């Protein structure tokens, strides 16, 4: 992820408004165009699109994982975010009570070696007498990530570690944001002897109400000192039971991604190497993970979403994992090639964690986490566009040689462009990032047209429209990206994979715009570019057919045609996609030739992504203002006259009669 952020002042907002109004008023007055789209659907002239053509790229940005896809509700659950020196900041934890009744701080008495900081509550008040605690007791509460979404009748697993100087009577409850209404509660009791040493407590809470802005609170009315550490609240109902927020993971699954690239981006680099994502510190028991400060995007992560979880998510989605490793470079530092060996070994160890047998050193760690079978890790990307840095090429060769020596089948991805790759600087794929304005992105439909057809192929792992008309995710930005993807389809002999960036944004911490999926603690919606991706989810592994457009004095149309087969009922479809990036309606004659079997009289459909304004966006209030609308095609034929609205993406899914094509797909 490039270190840039789209910012708009009042002048820009005015320009955007004028642009939008001009478009709206112009639609009715622009004379329509007439054109011809020819599709050669003959099998002999078709070419196969790579099986992993379209996937997703996850970066820990915008609280995409912490407070997002990872369903943990407690923020700073281990009290490590304030740093190793104590007393420290416990944000976002806050105190219930005042300094006359409770003193809260941190010390380094935790039972976890890699997480030494624990919370210390010295309760000065008691259960009765002149020093009685206030009603409800005193303690601490955690609001989670801008409020916890607690749902009626849902069950939540609570885990915490306790030590105490005296007997314990600690109330653990899920409550409203002001603490006045309890949604679920449990009281932990025990003798002084029982809690003299650190003790792990686990139980379930079942909520009696819905509340989208809840908090976890721990209170007592008994004097003494209580230490707390590693406090977790996880919903039991997660995606495939693996800890992912169900609604957000389902949105990913609906895209049918063929690969998952992780964990970044700049997140994989860090501003400084001491703050990078280190895979080995994100595996094993979650209580033992030290967490780290995401210094690129400015927030702490407990690393509950670690290396294992990324691999698990890829498996759950049916996607191939693409692991981006740190190559010894951050935004401000670089490890010389002469001293890179330990980092190289660390990456090879990481591959063993993913792929090694259950009796290998690191494979046994994975097996102990509940996954004895190896993950299918076949792609490793060396760095994040650091080819320009002093030591990158030397370091890259060290990584490449070590990985290939241990795992010769792994595809190694270079951050350098194709022109630098040679027998002395080999690569299986090379990484390309494209960030551009909507008009520039549309023009890049032909970006790979003149690329040499031999040698390693590209993975366009990050692309996005940015700039004035991108907004928080506009229709016109989505259409420009659609046109770019059509170009990648048509050049899939030199482009192997593609994914947009960024994927997620928590609306409370928007570090980058636009993003594909927007969410808060309880809501979500897809931006226009998320819905645009649905038009391409059947392209991976499909057959691409030659197509051409003839239209006079109008260069705002791009199109592609594929044949794909449903995995559910094995039916075959001819999908024709057309992007109209201009403000003119187009009457288009579609002519399909070479089709071995005919089009069925029913079962075909037309799907359109458009809106009343080119700069229209979705929102929590109007989550589907810009979303695909499907309708049946009444009389599908190999020769059809269709109408394309201005600023639109249209697909024609033509259901084919059963054919011999099935055996070749």
PDB file of N, CA and C in Angstrom, residues 17-107:
ATOM      1  N   UNK A  17     -19.241  18.386  -6.628  1.00  0.00           N
ATOM      2  CA  UNK A  17     -20.672  18.632  -6.752  1.00  0.00           C
ATOM      3  C   UNK A  17     -21.017  19.137  -8.142  1.00  0.00           C
ATOM      4  N   UNK A  18     -20.202  20.069  -8.634  1.00  0.00           N
ATOM      5  CA  UNK A  18     -20.453  20.612  -9.971  1.00  0.00           C
ATOM      6  C   UNK A  18     -20.328  19.508 -11.017  1.00  0.00           C
ATOM      7  N   UNK A  19     -19.296  18.679 -10.875  1.00  0.00           N
ATOM      8  CA  UNK A  19     -19.080  17.577 -11.816  1.00  0.00           C
ATOM      9  C   UNK A  19     -20.275  16.637 -11.820  1.00  0.00           C
ATOM     10  N   UNK A  20     -20.725  16.296 -10.637  1.00  0.00           N
ATOM     11  CA  UNK A  20     -21.847  15.378 -10.528  1.00  0.00           C
ATOM     12  C   UNK A  20     -23.111  15.959 -11.144  1.00  0.00           C
ATOM     13  N   UNK A  21     -23.381  17.220 -10.839  1.00  0.00           N
ATOM     14  CA  UNK A  21     -24.581  17.851 -11.379  1.00  0.00           C
ATOM     15  C   UNK A  21     -24.518  17.954 -12.897  1.00  0.00           C
ATOM     16  N   UNK A  22     -23.324  18.298 -13.372  1.00  0.00           N
ATOM     17  CA  UNK A  22     -23.167  18.393 -14.833  1.00  0.00           C
ATOM     18  C   UNK A  22     -23.475  17.046 -15.485  1.00  0.00           C
ATOM     19  N   UNK A  23     -23.002  15.973 -14.868  1.00  0.00           N
ATOM     20  CA  UNK A  23     -23.248  14.653 -15.436  1.00  0.00           C
ATOM     21  C   UNK A  23     -24.738  14.334 -15.435  1.00  0.00           C
ATOM     22  N   UNK A  24     -25.371  14.595 -14.283  1.00  0.00           N
ATOM     23  CA  UNK A  24     -26.792  14.278 -14.176  1.00  0.00           C
ATOM     24  C   UNK A  24     -27.595  15.007 -15.239  1.00  0.00           C
ATOM     25  N   UNK A  25     -27.307  16.308 -15.402  1.00  0.00           N
ATOM     26  CA  UNK A  25     -28.093  17.088 -16.351  1.00  0.00           C
ATOM     27  C   UNK A  25     -27.733  16.762 -17.795  1.00  0.00           C
ATOM     28  N   UNK A  26     -26.504  16.231 -17.997  1.00  0.00           N
ATOM     29  CA  UNK A  26     -26.087  15.989 -19.379  1.00  0.00           C
ATOM     30  C   UNK A  26     -26.675  14.719 -19.958  1.00  0.00           C
ATOM     31  N   UNK A  27     -27.016  13.769 -19.080  1.00  0.00           N
ATOM     32  CA  UNK A  27     -27.441  12.460 -19.580  1.00  0.00           C
ATOM     33  C   UNK A  27     -28.594  12.569 -20.565  1.00  0.00           C
ATOM     34  N   UNK A  28     -29.560  13.355 -20.232  1.00  0.00           N
ATOM     35  CA  UNK A  28     -30.743  13.449 -21.075  1.00  0.00           C
ATOM     36  C   UNK A  28     -30.514  14.167 -22.384  1.00  0.00           C
ATOM     37  N   UNK A  29     -29.372  14.830 -22.517  1.00  0.00           N
ATOM     38  CA  UNK A  29     -29.166  15.661 -23.698  1.00  0.00           C
ATOM     39  C   UNK A  29     -28.096  15.118 -24.643  1.00  0.00           C
ATOM     40  N   UNK A  30     -27.326  14.125 -24.162  1.00  0.00           N
ATOM     41  CA  UNK A  30     -26.286  13.574 -25.010  1.00  0.00           C
ATOM     42  C   UNK A  30     -26.905  12.598 -26.002  1.00  0.00           C
ATOM     43  N   UNK A  31     -26.580  12.762 -27.243  1.00  0.00           N
ATOM     44  CA  UNK A  31     -27.108  11.887 -28.288  1.00  0.00           C
ATOM     45  C   UNK A  31     -26.488  10.507 -28.137  1.00  0.00           C
ATOM     46  N   UNK A  32     -27.306   9.458 -28.185  1.00  0.00           N
ATOM     47  CA  UNK A  32     -26.825   8.098 -28.021  1.00  0.00           C
ATOM     48  C   UNK A  32     -25.940   7.650 -29.165  1.00  0.00           C
ATOM     49  N   UNK A  33     -25.173   6.622 -28.899  1.00  0.00           N
ATOM     50  CA  UNK A  33     -24.262   6.054 -29.881  1.00  0.00           C
ATOM     51  C   UNK A  33     -24.777   4.688 -30.322  1.00  0.00           C
ATOM     52  N   UNK A  34     -24.289   4.265 -31.471  1.00  0.00           N
ATOM     53  CA  UNK A  34     -24.613   2.937 -31.994  1.00  0.00           C
ATOM     54  C   UNK A  34     -23.317   2.213 -32.296  1.00  0.00           C
ATOM     55  N   UNK A  35     -23.223   0.972 -31.839  1.00  0.00           N
ATOM     56  CA  UNK A  35     -21.989   0.234 -32.051  1.00  0.00           C
ATOM     57  C   UNK A  35     -22.224  -1.242 -32.271  1.00  0.00           C
ATOM     58  N   UNK A  36     -21.129  -1.948 -32.569  1.00  0.00           N
ATOM     59  CA  UNK A  36     -21.165  -3.374 -32.850  1.00  0.00           C
ATOM     60  C   UNK A  36     -20.142  -4.078 -31.958  1.00  0.00           C
ATOM     61  N   UNK A  37     -20.570  -5.146 -31.266  1.00  0.00           N
ATOM     62  CA  UNK A  37     -19.669  -5.982 -30.480  1.00  0.00           C
ATOM     63  C   UNK A  37     -19.677  -7.380 -31.084  1.00  0.00           C
ATOM     64  N   UNK A  38     -18.533  -7.806 -31.546  1.00  0.00           N
ATOM     65  CA  UNK A  38     -18.398  -9.127 -32.158  1.00  0.00           C
ATOM     66  C   UNK A  38     -17.638 -10.056 -31.219  1.00  0.00           C
ATOM     67  N   UNK A  39     -18.175 -11.247 -31.015  1.00  0.00           N
ATOM     68  CA  UNK A  39     -17.561 -12.235 -30.124  1.00  0.00           C
ATOM     69  C   UNK A  39     -17.337 -13.521 -30.915  1.00  0.00           C
ATOM     70  N   UNK A  40     -16.101 -13.980 -30.920  1.00  0.00           N
ATOM     71  CA  UNK A  40     -15.768 -15.260 -31.536  1.00  0.00           C
ATOM     72  C   UNK A  40     -15.758 -16.315 -30.428  1.00  0.00           C
ATOM     73  N   UNK A  41     -16.837 -17.085 -30.314  1.00  0.00           N
ATOM     74  CA  UNK A  41     -16.980 -18.064 -29.231  1.00  0.00           C
ATOM     75  C   UNK A  41     -16.524 -19.459 -29.630  1.00  0.00           C
ATOM     76  N   UNK A  42     -15.801 -19.567 -30.727  1.00  0.00           N
ATOM     77  CA  UNK A  42     -15.346 -20.887 -31.170  1.00  0.00           C
ATOM     78  C   UNK A  42     -14.290 -21.417 -30.195  1.00  0.00           C
ATOM     79  N   UNK A  43     -14.365 -22.683 -29.837  1.00  0.00           N
ATOM     80  CA  UNK A  43     -13.409 -23.252 -28.876  1.00  0.00           C
ATOM     81  C   UNK A  43     -11.966 -23.172 -29.346  1.00  0.00           C
ATOM     82  N   UNK A  44     -11.748 -23.297 -30.637  1.00  0.00           N
ATOM     83  CA  UNK A  44     -10.373 -23.322 -31.133  1.00  0.00           C
ATOM     84  C   UNK A  44      -9.664 -21.983 -30.987  1.00  0.00           C
ATOM     85  N   UNK A  45     -10.414 -20.918 -30.881  1.00  0.00           N
ATOM     86  CA  UNK A  45      -9.790 -19.601 -30.730  1.00  0.00           C
ATOM     87  C   UNK A  45      -9.839 -19.082 -29.290  1.00  0.00           C
ATOM     88  N   UNK A  46     -10.323 -19.905 -28.366  1.00  0.00           N
ATOM     89  CA  UNK A  46     -10.407 -19.500 -26.965  1.00  0.00           C
ATOM     90  C   UNK A  46      -9.082 -19.770 -26.251  1.00  0.00           C
ATOM     91  N   UNK A  47      -8.851 -19.052 -25.190  1.00  0.00           N
ATOM     92  CA  UNK A  47      -7.666 -19.266 -24.357  1.00  0.00           C
ATOM     93  C   UNK A  47      -8.102 -19.304 -22.894  1.00  0.00           C
ATOM     94  N   UNK A  48      -7.402 -20.083 -22.116  1.00  0.00           N
ATOM     95  CA  UNK A  48      -7.787 -20.271 -20.720  1.00  0.00           C
ATOM     96  C   UNK A  48      -7.231 -19.149 -19.845  1.00  0.00           C
ATOM     97  N   UNK A  49      -8.094 -18.548 -19.055  1.00  0.00           N
ATOM     98  CA  UNK A  49      -7.680 -17.578 -18.040  1.00  0.00           C
ATOM     99  C   UNK A  49      -7.075 -18.358 -16.879  1.00  0.00           C
ATOM    100  N   UNK A  50      -5.997 -17.886 -16.262  1.00  0.00           N
ATOM    101  CA  UNK A  50      -5.391 -18.625 -15.143  1.00  0.00           C
ATOM    102  C   UNK A  50      -6.406 -18.958 -14.052  1.00  0.00           C
ATOM    103  N   UNK A  51      -6.213 -20.091 -13.421  1.00  0.00           N
ATOM    104  CA  UNK A  51      -7.142 -20.569 -12.396  1.00  0.00           C
ATOM    105  C   UNK A  51      -7.225 -19.635 -11.191  1.00  0.00           C
ATOM    106  N   UNK A  52      -6.159 -18.899 -10.927  1.00  0.00           N
ATOM    107  CA  UNK A  52      -6.119 -18.021  -9.762  1.00  0.00           C
ATOM    108  C   UNK A  52      -6.106 -16.551 -10.165  1.00  0.00           C
ATOM    109  N   UNK A  53      -6.811 -16.224 -11.221  1.00  0.00           N
ATOM    110  CA  UNK A  53      -6.729 -14.893 -11.798  1.00  0.00           C
ATOM    111  C   UNK A  53      -7.157 -13.793 -10.825  1.00  0.00           C
ATOM    112  N   UNK A  54      -8.301 -13.958 -10.180  1.00  0.00           N
ATOM    113  CA  UNK A  54      -8.816 -12.882  -9.330  1.00  0.00           C
ATOM    114  C   UNK A  54      -8.909 -13.350  -7.881  1.00  0.00           C
ATOM    115  N   UNK A  55      -8.295 -12.576  -7.019  1.00  0.00           N
ATOM    116  CA  UNK A  55      -8.279 -12.889  -5.601  1.00  0.00           C
ATOM    117  C   UNK A  55      -8.438 -11.635  -4.773  1.00  0.00           C
ATOM    118  N   UNK A  56      -7.998 -11.699  -3.522  1.00  0.00           N
ATOM    119  CA  UNK A  56      -8.119 -10.561  -2.615  1.00  0.00           C
ATOM    120  C   UNK A  56      -6.792 -10.325  -1.904  1.00  0.00           C
ATOM    121  N   UNK A  57      -6.595  -9.086  -1.530  1.00  0.00           N
ATOM    122  CA  UNK A  57      -5.383  -8.672  -0.818  1.00  0.00           C
ATOM    123  C   UNK A  57      -5.795  -8.063   0.514  1.00  0.00           C
ATOM    124  N   UNK A  58      -5.329  -8.676   1.596  1.00  0.00           N
ATOM    125  CA  UNK A  58      -5.648  -8.165   2.929  1.00  0.00           C
ATOM    126  C   UNK A  58      -4.434  -7.450   3.505  1.00  0.00           C
ATOM    127  N   UNK A  59      -4.657  -6.216   3.947  1.00  0.00           N
ATOM    128  CA  UNK A  59      -3.639  -5.492   4.704  1.00  0.00           C
ATOM    129  C   UNK A  59      -4.258  -5.010   6.004  1.00  0.00           C
ATOM    130  N   UNK A  60      -3.465  -5.081   7.080  1.00  0.00           N
ATOM    131  CA  UNK A  60      -3.933  -4.537   8.357  1.00  0.00           C
ATOM    132  C   UNK A  60      -3.802  -3.017   8.296  1.00  0.00           C
ATOM    133  N   UNK A  61      -4.858  -2.407   7.777  1.00  0.00           N
ATOM    134  CA  UNK A  61      -4.982  -0.960   7.606  1.00  0.00           C
ATOM    135  C   UNK A  61      -6.440  -0.633   7.923  1.00  0.00           C
ATOM    136  N   UNK A  62      -6.702   0.550   8.414  1.00  0.00           N
ATOM    137  CA  UNK A  62      -8.088   0.960   8.699  1.00  0.00           C
ATOM    138  C   UNK A  62      -8.767   0.063   9.740  1.00  0.00           C
ATOM    139  N   UNK A  63      -7.974  -0.564  10.642  1.00  0.00           N
ATOM    140  CA  UNK A  63      -8.511  -1.554  11.576  1.00  0.00           C
ATOM    141  C   UNK A  63      -9.272  -2.649  10.833  1.00  0.00           C
ATOM    142  N   UNK A  64      -8.684  -3.090   9.729  1.00  0.00           N
ATOM    143  CA  UNK A  64      -9.314  -4.132   8.917  1.00  0.00           C
ATOM    144  C   UNK A  64      -9.395  -5.453   9.663  1.00  0.00           C
ATOM    145  N   UNK A  65      -8.356  -5.773  10.433  1.00  0.00           N
ATOM    146  CA  UNK A  65      -8.325  -7.023  11.173  1.00  0.00           C
ATOM    147  C   UNK A  65      -8.648  -6.829  12.634  1.00  0.00           C
ATOM    148  N   UNK A  66      -7.824  -6.059  13.327  1.00  0.00           N
ATOM    149  CA  UNK A  66      -8.062  -5.746  14.732  1.00  0.00           C
ATOM    150  C   UNK A  66      -9.258  -4.807  14.823  1.00  0.00           C
ATOM    151  N   UNK A  67     -10.354  -5.318  15.372  1.00  0.00           N
ATOM    152  CA  UNK A  67     -11.575  -4.529  15.394  1.00  0.00           C
ATOM    153  C   UNK A  67     -12.386  -4.669  14.127  1.00  0.00           C
ATOM    154  N   UNK A  68     -12.053  -5.678  13.323  1.00  0.00           N
ATOM    155  CA  UNK A  68     -12.756  -5.883  12.063  1.00  0.00           C
ATOM    156  C   UNK A  68     -12.955  -7.357  11.781  1.00  0.00           C
ATOM    157  N   UNK A  69     -12.213  -7.869  10.802  1.00  0.00           N
ATOM    158  CA  UNK A  69     -12.396  -9.256  10.375  1.00  0.00           C
ATOM    159  C   UNK A  69     -12.156 -10.235  11.519  1.00  0.00           C
ATOM    160  N   UNK A  70     -11.175  -9.942  12.380  1.00  0.00           N
ATOM    161  CA  UNK A  70     -10.942 -10.801  13.534  1.00  0.00           C
ATOM    162  C   UNK A  70     -11.959 -10.440  14.602  1.00  0.00           C
ATOM    163  N   UNK A  71     -12.712 -11.423  15.080  1.00  0.00           N
ATOM    164  CA  UNK A  71     -13.926 -11.165  15.860  1.00  0.00           C
ATOM    165  C   UNK A  71     -13.685 -10.831  17.325  1.00  0.00           C
ATOM    166  N   UNK A  72     -12.445 -10.817  17.784  1.00  0.00           N
ATOM    167  CA  UNK A  72     -12.162 -10.439  19.167  1.00  0.00           C
ATOM    168  C   UNK A  72     -12.767  -9.072  19.481  1.00  0.00           C
ATOM    169  N   UNK A  73     -13.513  -8.998  20.609  1.00  0.00           N
ATOM    170  CA  UNK A  73     -14.213  -7.768  20.959  1.00  0.00           C
ATOM    171  C   UNK A  73     -13.424  -6.858  21.885  1.00  0.00           C
ATOM    172  N   UNK A  74     -12.420  -7.394  22.589  1.00  0.00           N
ATOM    173  CA  UNK A  74     -11.660  -6.605  23.555  1.00  0.00           C
ATOM    174  C   UNK A  74     -10.448  -5.986  22.865  1.00  0.00           C
ATOM    175  N   UNK A  75     -10.301  -4.706  23.020  1.00  0.00           N
ATOM    176  CA  UNK A  75      -9.143  -3.992  22.479  1.00  0.00           C
ATOM    177  C   UNK A  75      -8.070  -3.889  23.550  1.00  0.00           C
ATOM    178  N   UNK A  76      -6.824  -4.205  23.185  1.00  0.00           N
ATOM    179  CA  UNK A  76      -5.709  -4.219  24.130  1.00  0.00           C
ATOM    180  C   UNK A  76      -5.992  -5.229  25.240  1.00  0.00           C
ATOM    181  N   UNK A  77      -6.271  -6.452  24.821  1.00  0.00           N
ATOM    182  CA  UNK A  77      -6.690  -7.480  25.771  1.00  0.00           C
ATOM    183  C   UNK A  77      -5.571  -7.903  26.722  1.00  0.00           C
ATOM    184  N   UNK A  78      -4.318  -7.683  26.319  1.00  0.00           N
ATOM    185  CA  UNK A  78      -3.197  -8.091  27.160  1.00  0.00           C
ATOM    186  C   UNK A  78      -2.500  -6.951  27.861  1.00  0.00           C
ATOM    187  N   UNK A  79      -3.009  -5.729  27.717  1.00  0.00           N
ATOM    188  CA  UNK A  79      -2.462  -4.529  28.382  1.00  0.00           C
ATOM    189  C   UNK A  79      -1.029  -4.220  27.940  1.00  0.00           C
ATOM    190  N   UNK A  80      -0.673  -4.701  26.749  1.00  0.00           N
ATOM    191  CA  UNK A  80       0.689  -4.489  26.245  1.00  0.00           C
ATOM    192  C   UNK A  80       0.807  -3.258  25.365  1.00  0.00           C
ATOM    193  N   UNK A  81      -0.320  -2.675  24.960  1.00  0.00           N
ATOM    194  CA  UNK A  81      -0.271  -1.589  23.975  1.00  0.00           C
ATOM    195  C   UNK A  81       0.444  -0.356  24.488  1.00  0.00           C
ATOM    196  N   UNK A  82       0.488  -0.179  25.806  1.00  0.00           N
ATOM    197  CA  UNK A  82       1.164   0.988  26.373  1.00  0.00           C
ATOM    198  C   UNK A  82       2.669   0.863  26.443  1.00  0.00           C
ATOM    199  N   UNK A  83       3.205  -0.258  26.011  1.00  0.00           N
ATOM    200  CA  UNK A  83       4.644  -0.451  26.014  1.00  0.00           C
ATOM    201  C   UNK A  83       5.116  -1.260  27.202  1.00  0.00           C
ATOM    202  N   UNK A  84       6.392  -1.651  27.209  1.00  0.00           N
ATOM    203  CA  UNK A  84       6.914  -2.550  28.247  1.00  0.00           C
ATOM    204  C   UNK A  84       7.211  -1.871  29.577  1.00  0.00           C
ATOM    205  N   UNK A  85       7.356  -0.557  29.579  1.00  0.00           N
ATOM    206  CA  UNK A  85       7.672   0.145  30.820  1.00  0.00           C
ATOM    207  C   UNK A  85       6.398   0.440  31.592  1.00  0.00           C
ATOM    208  N   UNK A  86       6.415   0.159  32.888  1.00  0.00           N
ATOM    209  CA  UNK A  86       5.225   0.352  33.715  1.00  0.00           C
ATOM    210  C   UNK A  86       5.518   1.352  34.833  1.00  0.00           C
ATOM    211  N   UNK A  87       4.478   2.059  35.326  1.00  0.00           N
ATOM    212  CA  UNK A  87       3.088   1.985  34.867  1.00  0.00           C
ATOM    213  C   UNK A  87       2.935   2.534  33.456  1.00  0.00           C
ATOM    214  N   UNK A  88       1.892   2.064  32.762  1.00  0.00           N
ATOM    215  CA  UNK A  88       1.739   2.402  31.353  1.00  0.00           C
ATOM    216  C   UNK A  88       0.298   2.770  31.042  1.00  0.00           C
ATOM    217  N   UNK A  89       0.102   3.304  29.844  1.00  0.00           N
ATOM    218  CA  UNK A  89      -1.231   3.666  29.369  1.00  0.00           C
ATOM    219  C   UNK A  89      -2.026   2.385  29.105  1.00  0.00           C
ATOM    220  N   UNK A  90      -3.261   2.306  29.594  1.00  0.00           N
ATOM    221  CA  UNK A  90      -4.075   1.113  29.404  1.00  0.00           C
ATOM    222  C   UNK A  90      -5.193   1.330  28.382  1.00  0.00           C
ATOM    223  N   UNK A  91      -5.137   2.428  27.654  1.00  0.00           N
ATOM    224  CA  UNK A  91      -6.157   2.759  26.657  1.00  0.00           C
ATOM    225  C   UNK A  91      -6.476   1.550  25.769  1.00  0.00           C
ATOM    226  N   UNK A  92      -7.751   1.257  25.497  1.00  0.00           N
ATOM    227  CA  UNK A  92      -8.950   2.045  25.801  1.00  0.00           C
ATOM    228  C   UNK A  92      -9.649   1.668  27.110  1.00  0.00           C
ATOM    229  N   UNK A  93      -8.997   0.848  27.951  1.00  0.00           N
ATOM    230  CA  UNK A  93      -9.579   0.514  29.245  1.00  0.00           C
ATOM    231  C   UNK A  93      -9.783   1.796  30.059  1.00  0.00           C
ATOM    232  N   UNK A  94     -10.883   1.844  30.783  1.00  0.00           N
ATOM    233  CA  UNK A  94     -11.180   2.983  31.643  1.00  0.00           C
ATOM    234  C   UNK A  94     -11.625   2.479  33.009  1.00  0.00           C
ATOM    235  N   UNK A  95     -11.558   3.372  34.000  1.00  0.00           N
ATOM    236  CA  UNK A  95     -11.805   2.999  35.392  1.00  0.00           C
ATOM    237  C   UNK A  95     -13.253   3.269  35.778  1.00  0.00           C
ATOM    238  N   UNK A  96     -13.824   2.349  36.516  1.00  0.00           N
ATOM    239  CA  UNK A  96     -15.132   2.528  37.147  1.00  0.00           C
ATOM    240  C   UNK A  96     -14.871   2.846  38.615  1.00  0.00           C
ATOM    241  N   UNK A  97     -15.202   4.037  39.049  1.00  0.00           N
ATOM    242  CA  UNK A  97     -14.888   4.476  40.402  1.00  0.00           C
ATOM    243  C   UNK A  97     -13.910   5.632  40.368  1.00  0.00           C
ATOM    244  N   UNK A  98     -13.535   6.138  41.525  1.00  0.00           N
ATOM    245  CA  UNK A  98     -12.575   7.238  41.595  1.00  0.00           C
ATOM    246  C   UNK A  98     -11.381   6.848  42.452  1.00  0.00           C
ATOM    247  N   UNK A  99     -10.432   7.757  42.545  1.00  0.00           N
ATOM    248  CA  UNK A  99      -9.170   7.432  43.206  1.00  0.00           C
ATOM    249  C   UNK A  99      -9.316   7.173  44.698  1.00  0.00           C
ATOM    250  N   UNK A 100     -10.457   7.541  45.291  1.00  0.00           N
ATOM    251  CA  UNK A 100     -10.665   7.229  46.703  1.00  0.00           C
ATOM    252  C   UNK A 100     -11.115   5.788  46.903  1.00  0.00           C
ATOM    253  N   UNK A 101     -11.556   5.161  45.803  1.00  0.00           N
ATOM    254  CA  UNK A 101     -12.061   3.789  45.924  1.00  0.00           C
ATOM    255  C   UNK A 101     -11.228   2.762  45.167  1.00  0.00           C
ATOM    256  N   UNK A 102     -10.448   3.180  44.201  1.00  0.00           N
ATOM    257  CA  UNK A 102      -9.666   2.225  43.410  1.00  0.00           C
ATOM    258  C   UNK A 102      -8.477   2.919  42.760  1.00  0.00           C
ATOM    259  N   UNK A 103      -7.353   2.221  42.728  1.00  0.00           N
ATOM    260  CA  UNK A 103      -6.161   2.687  42.015  1.00  0.00           C
ATOM    261  C   UNK A 103      -5.812   1.619  40.985  1.00  0.00           C
ATOM    262  N   UNK A 104      -5.751   2.018  39.734  1.00  0.00           N
ATOM    263  CA  UNK A 104      -5.499   1.081  38.638  1.00  0.00           C
ATOM    264  C   UNK A 104      -4.194   1.447  37.945  1.00  0.00           C
ATOM    265  N   UNK A 105      -3.370   0.474  37.716  1.00  0.00           N
ATOM    266  CA  UNK A 105      -2.116   0.683  36.994  1.00  0.00           C
ATOM    267  C   UNK A 105      -1.652  -0.616  36.368  1.00  0.00           C
ATOM    268  N   UNK A 106      -0.440  -0.630  35.876  1.00  0.00           N
ATOM    269  CA  UNK A 106       0.141  -1.844  35.303  1.00  0.00           C
ATOM    270  C   UNK A 106       1.466  -2.151  35.974  1.00  0.00           C
ATOM    271  N   UNK A 107       1.816  -3.425  35.995  1.00  0.00           N
ATOM    272  CA  UNK A 107       3.152  -3.831  36.426  1.00  0.00           C
ATOM    273  C   UNK A 107       3.590  -5.014  35.568  1.00  0.00           C
TER     274      UNK A 107
END
